[in-house]
Coordinates of C-alpha atoms and ligand atoms in Angstrom, one line a residue:
L176 CA 0.5 -10.3 47.4
E177 CA 1.1 -6.8 49.9
G178 CA 0.3 -3.6 48.1
K179 CA 3.8 -2.7 48.1
E180 CA 5.0 -5.7 46.4
L181 CA 2.2 -4.9 43.5
I182 CA 3.5 -1.4 43.5
D183 CA 7.2 -2.6 43.2
W184 CA 6.2 -5.1 40.2
A185 CA 4.4 -2.0 38.2
A186 CA 7.6 0.1 38.9
S187 CA 9.8 -2.5 37.6
R188 CA 7.9 -2.2 34.2
M189 CA 7.9 1.6 34.3
A190 CA 11.2 2.6 33.0
V191 CA 10.3 6.3 32.3
L192 CA 8.7 7.0 35.8
A193 CA 12.0 5.3 37.1
G194 CA 13.9 7.9 35.6
L195 CA 11.5 10.8 36.3
L196 CA 11.6 9.4 40.1
R197 CA 15.5 9.7 40.2
R198 CA 15.4 13.3 38.7
F199 CA 12.7 14.2 40.9
E200 CA 14.5 13.1 44.3
T201 CA 17.2 15.5 43.4
D202 CA 15.5 18.4 41.7
R203 CA 12.3 18.4 44.2
P204 CA 10.2 20.3 41.2
L205 CA 7.1 19.8 43.4
L206 CA 8.0 21.3 46.7
G207 CA 5.3 23.0 48.1
A208 CA 2.7 21.6 46.0
R209 CA -0.3 20.1 47.8
I210 CA -1.9 17.7 45.1
G211 CA -5.7 16.3 45.4
A212 CA -5.7 13.3 43.1
C213 CA -8.8 11.2 42.1
L214 CA -7.2 8.3 40.0
H215 CA -7.8 4.6 40.0
V216 CA -6.5 3.0 42.9
T217 CA -3.9 0.6 41.1
P218 CA -0.5 -0.4 41.3
E219 CA 0.7 1.8 38.5
T220 CA -1.1 4.9 40.3
G221 CA 1.0 3.8 43.2
V222 CA 4.0 4.4 41.0
L223 CA 2.9 7.9 39.8
L224 CA 2.4 9.0 43.4
R225 CA 5.9 7.9 44.4
V226 CA 7.0 10.2 41.8
L227 CA 4.9 13.0 42.8
T228 CA 5.8 12.6 46.4
A229 CA 9.6 12.1 45.5
G230 CA 9.2 15.6 43.8
G231 CA 8.3 17.1 46.9
A232 CA 4.4 17.0 46.4
E233 CA 1.9 16.4 49.4
V234 CA -0.7 13.9 47.7
A235 CA -4.1 13.0 49.0
L236 CA -5.9 10.5 46.9
A237 CA -9.6 9.3 46.2
A238 CA -10.9 6.8 44.0
S239 CA -12.3 7.7 40.6
N240 CA -14.2 4.4 40.3
P241 CA -15.0 2.2 43.6
L242 CA -14.8 -1.2 41.4
S243 CA -11.1 -0.4 40.4
T244 CA -9.6 0.3 43.6
R245 CA -7.1 -2.5 45.1
D246 CA -7.7 -2.2 48.7
E247 CA -4.0 -3.5 49.4
V248 CA -2.5 -0.8 47.4
A249 CA -4.6 2.0 49.3
E250 CA -3.1 0.4 52.3
A251 CA 0.4 0.5 51.1
L252 CA -0.2 4.4 49.8
V253 CA -1.3 5.2 53.3
S254 CA 1.7 3.6 54.9
D255 CA 3.7 5.8 52.4
G256 CA 2.4 8.8 53.5
V257 CA -0.2 9.5 50.7
A258 CA -3.4 10.3 52.7
T259 CA -5.7 7.6 50.6
F260 CA -9.4 7.7 51.0
A261 CA -10.7 4.6 49.1
H262 CA -12.4 1.1 49.4
R263 CA -13.2 -1.2 46.7
G264 CA -17.0 -1.2 46.3
D265 CA -17.5 2.2 48.2
D266 CA -21.2 3.3 47.7
P267 CA -21.9 6.9 46.2
T268 CA -22.2 8.3 49.8
A269 CA -18.9 6.9 50.8
V270 CA -17.3 8.1 47.3
A271 CA -18.3 11.5 47.8
A272 CA -17.1 11.5 51.3
N273 CA -13.8 10.5 50.0
L274 CA -13.7 13.3 47.6
D275 CA -14.7 15.7 50.1
A276 CA -11.9 14.2 52.6
V277 CA -9.3 15.3 49.8
I278 CA -10.9 18.7 49.2
D279 CA -10.3 19.1 53.1
T280 CA -6.5 18.9 52.7
S281 CA -7.0 22.3 50.4
P282 CA -5.4 21.0 47.2
L283 CA -3.3 23.5 45.0
L284 CA -3.5 21.4 42.3
T285 CA -5.8 18.7 41.2
V286 CA -5.2 15.5 39.2
D287 CA -8.6 13.9 38.0
D288 CA -9.5 10.9 36.1
G289 CA -13.0 11.6 35.1
C290 CA -13.5 15.1 36.4
D291 CA -15.2 14.0 39.5
L292 CA -12.8 15.9 42.0
L293 CA -13.1 19.0 40.0
A294 CA -16.9 18.6 39.6
R295 CA -17.1 18.3 43.4
L296 CA -15.3 21.5 44.0
H297 CA -17.2 23.2 41.2
L298 CA -20.7 22.1 42.6
E299 CA -20.4 21.2 46.2
R300 CA -17.5 22.8 47.7
R301 CA -17.1 26.3 46.2
E302 CA -15.5 27.7 49.2
C303 CA -12.6 25.8 48.6
L304 CA -12.0 26.5 45.1
E305 CA -9.9 29.9 45.7
T306 CA -6.7 28.0 46.7
V307 CA -6.3 25.7 43.7
V308 CA -4.3 27.2 41.0
A309 CA -4.6 24.6 38.3
G310 CA -5.3 20.9 37.6
T311 CA -5.0 17.9 35.0
E312 CA -7.6 15.5 33.5
D313 CA -6.6 12.1 32.6
T314 CA -9.2 10.6 30.5
T315 CA -11.3 11.8 27.3
S316 CA -14.9 11.7 29.1
G317 CA -13.2 14.0 31.6
A318 CA -12.2 16.5 29.3
I319 CA -15.7 16.6 27.6
R320 CA -17.1 17.5 30.9
L321 CA -14.3 20.1 31.3
R322 CA -14.8 21.7 28.3
S323 CA -18.6 21.7 28.5
L324 CA -18.1 23.6 32.0
A325 CA -15.5 25.9 30.5
Q326 CA -17.9 26.7 27.4
S327 CA -20.8 27.8 30.2
G328 CA -18.2 30.0 31.8
G329 CA -18.1 28.1 34.9
L330 CA -14.6 26.8 35.3
A331 CA -12.6 28.3 37.9
Y332 CA -9.2 27.5 37.3
P333 CA -7.2 26.1 34.1
V334 CA -6.6 22.5 33.5
L335 CA -4.4 20.8 31.2
A336 CA -6.4 17.8 29.4
V337 CA -3.7 15.2 29.5
S338 CA -5.9 12.8 27.5
G339 CA -5.2 14.8 24.5
S340 CA -1.5 14.0 24.6
Q341 CA -0.5 12.0 21.4
A342 CA 1.7 9.7 23.6
R343 CA -0.8 9.1 26.0
L344 CA -3.5 8.4 23.5
L345 CA -1.5 6.1 21.4
A346 CA -0.4 4.1 24.6
D347 CA -3.4 4.3 26.7
N348 CA -6.4 4.8 24.7
R349 CA -5.2 2.9 21.8
H350 CA -3.0 -0.1 22.9
G351 CA -3.6 -0.4 26.7
T352 CA -7.1 -0.2 26.8
A353 CA -8.2 -2.4 24.1
Q354 CA -5.8 -5.3 25.3
S355 CA -7.1 -4.9 28.7
T356 CA -10.6 -4.6 27.7
I357 CA -10.5 -8.0 25.9
D358 CA -8.7 -9.4 28.6
G359 CA -11.6 -8.4 31.4
I360 CA -14.1 -10.0 29.0
L361 CA -12.2 -13.0 28.6
R362 CA -11.6 -13.4 32.2
A363 CA -15.1 -12.7 33.6
T364 CA -16.7 -15.2 31.1
N365 CA -14.0 -17.2 29.7
T366 CA -15.6 -17.0 26.3
L367 CA -14.2 -17.8 22.8
L368 CA -14.0 -14.7 20.7
A369 CA -13.0 -16.7 17.3
G370 CA -15.9 -17.1 15.2
S371 CA -18.2 -14.9 17.6
T372 CA -19.7 -11.6 16.5
V373 CA -18.3 -8.5 18.6
V374 CA -20.1 -5.3 18.1
V375 CA -18.0 -2.3 19.3
A376 CA -19.9 0.8 19.7
G377 CA -17.7 3.8 19.2
Y378 CA -14.7 3.9 16.4
G379 CA -12.6 6.2 18.6
N380 CA -9.2 5.6 19.8
C381 CA -10.5 3.0 22.1
G382 CA -13.2 1.5 20.3
H383 CA -10.9 1.3 17.1
A384 CA -8.1 -0.6 18.8
V385 CA -10.9 -3.0 20.6
A386 CA -12.2 -3.9 17.2
D387 CA -8.3 -4.5 16.0
V388 CA -7.9 -6.9 18.9
A389 CA -11.2 -8.7 18.9
S390 CA -10.7 -9.4 14.9
G391 CA -7.2 -10.3 15.6
L392 CA -8.6 -13.0 17.9
G393 CA -10.7 -14.3 15.1
A394 CA -13.8 -12.4 15.8
Q395 CA -16.1 -10.8 13.1
V396 CA -16.6 -7.2 14.1
V397 CA -19.5 -4.8 13.7
V398 CA -19.2 -1.3 14.4
T399 CA -21.8 1.3 15.2
E400 CA -21.1 5.1 15.2
I401 CA -22.7 8.4 15.2
D402 CA -19.8 10.2 13.3
P403 CA -19.4 9.8 9.5
S404 CA -15.7 10.3 9.2
R405 CA -15.2 7.4 11.9
A406 CA -17.8 5.2 10.5
L407 CA -15.9 5.5 7.0
A408 CA -12.8 4.7 8.6
A409 CA -14.2 1.6 10.4
M410 CA -15.6 0.7 6.9
L411 CA -12.2 1.0 5.1
D412 CA -10.6 -0.9 8.0
G413 CA -12.6 -4.0 6.9
Y414 CA -15.3 -3.7 9.7
R415 CA -19.0 -3.8 9.0
V416 CA -20.9 -0.8 10.2
E417 CA -24.3 -0.8 11.3
P418 CA -26.8 1.1 13.5
M419 CA -27.4 -0.5 16.9
D420 CA -30.8 -1.2 16.2
E421 CA -29.6 -3.9 13.6
A422 CA -26.2 -5.1 15.3
C423 CA -28.4 -5.9 18.4
A424 CA -29.8 -8.9 16.9
H425 CA -26.8 -10.8 15.8
G426 CA -24.0 -9.8 18.2
D427 CA -22.5 -12.3 20.9
V428 CA -20.3 -9.8 22.7
F429 CA -21.2 -5.9 22.8
V430 CA -18.4 -3.3 24.0
T431 CA -19.3 0.3 24.4
A432 CA -16.4 2.8 24.0
T433 CA -18.3 6.1 23.3
G434 CA -17.9 8.4 26.2
N435 CA -21.9 8.8 25.6
R436 CA -24.7 7.7 27.5
D437 CA -27.6 5.0 26.7
V438 CA -25.9 3.7 23.7
V439 CA -27.3 0.2 24.2
R440 CA -30.9 0.4 25.3
P441 CA -33.4 -1.8 26.8
E442 CA -35.1 -1.9 23.0
H443 CA -31.7 -3.4 22.0
M444 CA -31.4 -5.7 24.9
A445 CA -34.8 -7.3 24.1
A446 CA -33.8 -8.1 20.6
M447 CA -30.5 -9.8 21.8
R448 CA -29.5 -13.1 21.5
D449 CA -29.6 -15.4 24.1
G450 CA -26.3 -15.2 26.4
A451 CA -25.2 -12.0 24.6
V452 CA -22.4 -10.4 26.6
L453 CA -22.5 -6.6 27.3
A454 CA -19.2 -4.8 28.3
N455 CA -18.4 -1.1 28.8
A456 CA -15.1 0.5 28.3
G457 CA -16.3 3.9 28.6
Q458 CA -15.2 6.1 31.6
F459 CA -18.8 6.0 33.1
D460 CA -21.2 3.3 33.6
L461 CA -24.1 5.0 31.6
E462 CA -23.0 3.9 28.2
I463 CA -25.1 0.5 28.7
D464 CA -28.4 1.6 30.4
V465 CA -28.4 -0.6 33.4
P466 CA -31.4 0.7 35.0
G467 CA -33.2 0.1 32.1
L468 CA -32.1 -3.5 31.8
E469 CA -32.9 -4.1 35.5
E470 CA -36.6 -3.1 34.7
L471 CA -36.8 -5.0 31.3
A472 CA -36.0 -8.2 33.6
G473 CA -38.2 -7.1 36.3
G474 CA -35.7 -8.2 38.9
R475 CA -34.7 -11.8 37.4
R476 CA -30.9 -11.4 38.0
R477 CA -28.4 -13.5 39.2
R478 CA -24.8 -13.5 39.6
V479 CA -23.4 -16.6 37.8
R480 CA -19.5 -15.5 38.0
P481 CA -17.5 -12.9 39.4
M482 CA -18.3 -9.7 37.7
V483 CA -21.1 -11.5 35.7
D484 CA -24.6 -10.7 36.1
E485 CA -27.3 -12.9 34.3
Y486 CA -30.6 -11.1 33.4
V487 CA -33.4 -13.0 32.2
I488 CA -35.7 -11.3 29.6
G489 CA -39.2 -12.5 28.7
D490 CA -40.7 -15.6 30.6
P491 CA -38.6 -18.4 30.9
G492 CA -39.4 -21.1 28.6
R493 CA -41.6 -19.0 26.4
P494 CA -40.6 -18.1 22.7
G495 CA -38.4 -15.0 22.8
A496 CA -37.0 -15.8 26.4
H497 CA -33.5 -15.2 26.6
R498 CA -30.6 -14.2 29.0
V499 CA -28.3 -11.2 28.8
L500 CA -25.1 -11.2 30.6
L501 CA -23.8 -7.9 32.2
L502 CA -19.9 -7.5 32.9
A503 CA -18.9 -5.4 35.9
E504 CA -22.0 -3.9 36.4
G505 CA -21.7 -1.7 33.5
R506 CA -18.6 -0.1 34.7
L507 CA -15.1 -0.1 33.2
V508 CA -14.7 -4.0 32.4
N509 CA -11.0 -3.5 31.8
L510 CA -10.2 -2.1 35.3
A511 CA -13.0 -3.9 37.1
A512 CA -12.6 -7.4 35.6
A513 CA -8.7 -7.2 34.5
D514 CA -5.9 -4.8 35.7
G515 CA -6.5 -2.1 33.2
S516 CA -3.7 -0.7 31.1
P517 CA -0.5 -2.9 31.7
P518 CA 2.5 -0.9 33.4
Q519 CA 4.3 -0.3 30.2
V520 CA 1.5 1.9 29.0
M521 CA 0.5 3.5 32.0
D522 CA 4.3 4.4 32.2
V523 CA 3.6 6.8 29.4
A524 CA 0.3 8.1 30.4
F525 CA 1.5 8.8 33.9
A526 CA 4.9 10.2 32.7
V527 CA 2.9 12.9 30.7
Q528 CA 0.7 13.3 34.0
A529 CA 4.2 13.8 36.1
L530 CA 5.3 16.3 33.9
A531 CA 2.4 18.3 33.3
C532 CA 2.1 18.6 37.3
E533 CA 5.9 19.7 37.1
W534 CA 5.0 22.3 34.3
L535 CA 1.9 23.6 35.9
W536 CA 3.7 23.8 39.4
A537 CA 6.8 25.7 37.7
N538 CA 4.6 28.2 35.6
H539 CA 1.6 28.9 37.8
D540 CA 2.7 32.2 39.2
R541 CA 5.3 32.9 36.5
L542 CA 3.2 32.7 33.5
P543 CA -0.5 32.6 34.6
L544 CA -2.4 30.5 32.3
P545 CA -6.0 31.7 31.3
V546 CA -8.7 29.7 32.9
A547 CA -9.5 27.1 30.2
V548 CA -9.1 23.8 29.1
H549 CA -5.6 23.4 27.6
E550 CA -3.6 20.9 25.6
V551 CA -0.6 19.4 26.9
P552 CA 2.5 21.6 25.8
E553 CA 4.0 19.5 22.9
E554 CA 7.5 19.7 24.5
I555 CA 6.0 17.3 27.1
D556 CA 4.4 15.1 24.7
R557 CA 7.7 14.9 22.8
A558 CA 9.9 14.7 26.0
V559 CA 7.7 11.7 27.0
A560 CA 7.9 9.9 23.6
R561 CA 11.5 10.4 23.5
L562 CA 12.2 9.1 27.2
K563 CA 10.1 5.8 26.2
L564 CA 11.9 5.0 23.3
E565 CA 15.2 5.6 25.2
T566 CA 14.2 3.2 27.7
L567 CA 13.4 0.6 25.0
G568 CA 16.6 1.2 23.3
V569 CA 15.3 2.5 20.1
R570 CA 17.0 5.0 18.3
L571 CA 16.0 7.5 15.7
D572 CA 17.6 9.2 12.5
V573 CA 18.5 12.6 13.0
M574 CA 18.3 15.1 10.3
T575 CA 21.2 15.9 8.2
E576 CA 21.6 19.8 7.9
S577 CA 20.5 20.1 4.2
Q578 CA 17.3 17.9 5.0
A579 CA 16.7 20.4 8.0
S580 CA 17.1 23.4 5.4
Y581 CA 15.0 21.6 2.7
L582 CA 12.0 21.3 5.1
A583 CA 12.5 24.8 6.4
S584 CA 12.4 26.4 3.1
W585 CA 9.4 27.6 1.4
G586 CA 11.0 27.1 -2.0
R587 CA 11.8 23.5 -1.5
S588 CA 15.3 24.3 -2.8
Ligands
NAD237 N1 -11.2 1.9 29.9 C1 -10.5 2.6 29.9 O1 -9.2 2.2 30.6 C2 -10.1 3.8 29.1 C3 -9.2 4.7 29.0 C4 -9.0 5.7 28.0 C5 -10.3 6.4 27.7 N2 -11.5 5.7 28.2 C6 -12.6 6.3 28.0 O2 -13.0 5.5 26.8 C7 -14.2 6.4 26.1 C8 -13.7 6.4 24.7 O3 -12.8 7.2 24.5 P1 -12.0 7.4 23.2 O4 -10.6 8.1 23.4 O5 -12.2 6.3 22.2 O6 -13.0 8.6 22.6 P2 -13.2 9.3 21.2 O7 -13.9 10.6 21.3 O8 -12.1 9.2 20.6 O9 -14.2 8.3 20.5 C9 -15.5 7.9 21.0 C10 -16.4 7.8 19.7 O10 -17.6 7.2 20.0 C11 -18.4 7.7 19.0 N3 -20.0 7.6 19.8 C12 -20.4 8.8 20.5 N4 -21.7 8.5 20.7 C13 -22.1 7.6 20.2 C14 -23.1 6.6 20.1 N5 -24.1 7.1 20.8 N6 -23.0 5.5 19.4 C15 -21.9 5.2 18.4 N7 -20.6 5.6 18.6 C16 -20.7 7.0 19.4 C17 -17.8 9.0 18.5 O11 -18.3 9.5 17.5 C18 -16.5 8.6 18.6 O12 -15.8 8.5 17.5 C19 -14.4 7.7 27.0 O13 -15.5 7.6 27.9 C20 -12.9 7.8 27.5 O14 -12.8 8.5 28.7 C21 -11.6 4.6 28.6

């Protein structure tokens, strides 16, 4: 299919963005805004960019992950006038050059997914920082990087952490990531989850939902955690909680969703069952120690299916020798081996992005934000939840006057 058809298909399932597109075409709230974006180059991103450009923005795009890039989408965006710098499988040098090409357009707003554009601006292209007035960040790991930059005093412009929006967390991290992560694992391996043991590292928004979906398909789920509250939640939800040192020996499928590095390490891989599957749902390809796996296998690696690399650990034929199957080279499995969160989910996440850009552009000189990482204003969160419900035909109760006054009164009369 052509990229335009893929974007049209996604657009047909993104009713909130369709409504915003109509309003943006009339109101043109982003006139004059030059946006530098670093996002997954997917059909859903294409729909977001249609909304931003309809609002009057000029947009340049680089890919936030070379394995999730859909080349046909990139081509369609270029023909729609969006300067797009992305090819599937770009190496690190090309990725850096793509970010530079976006920075060369002198963005006034940045829209990031993983903080790579902002990081490049702050580390390598400081001369271009001055023109940037504000930015947004789409994902949890990017917001963690941002907060640590802000804490060290190094952040140069205010950023809205879209990743913290309740509507987005619920739709994307929770439902979209879980479904598409399991989808990616199944497409890549065609394995049966029923009766298998799935080890989920991290019981946050993503991990919790991955555990639920795997369990719903009949898997026994084991959770690994470092946070006592999250571990307690997993246990009370009915999952076994173990350290990775123990879980590694009896998992069939391992899914990392922690935002941390080296969660599955060579000592774990050395103890795994034959045929154990390793998949990462976290933002960066550091959660599974892939260089450590390469070293452990001493070069005995071969591609056995698209997106599946088999590593042989130990001497074949000798006791203890076994195979470990790494999916998507340790990158986001739901985007590399499947289509990522479905359009209905990205409808919510990207509506928050579009309204965040509108809000930043409307307010940046009237109401200068302190240079810090900010939560998305609650009004945006509620507006997106309301719009999504409207598109689904869901109606809410409205408080009576006496209910409103009861809740507002401290005396509870
Ligand atoms: N695949 C996608 O499409 C997608 C979508 C949204 C977010 N993400 C990414 O997924 C990751 C998780 O996001 P989230 O919103 O669930 O974050 P979260 O902060 O809610 O949860 C992460 C959990 O991992 C735990 N953790 C940290 N280090 C650990 C370790 N060494 N072992 C076990 N547990 C550990 C934390 O205690 C926390 O409970 C992030 O990298 C985020 O950017 C991916």
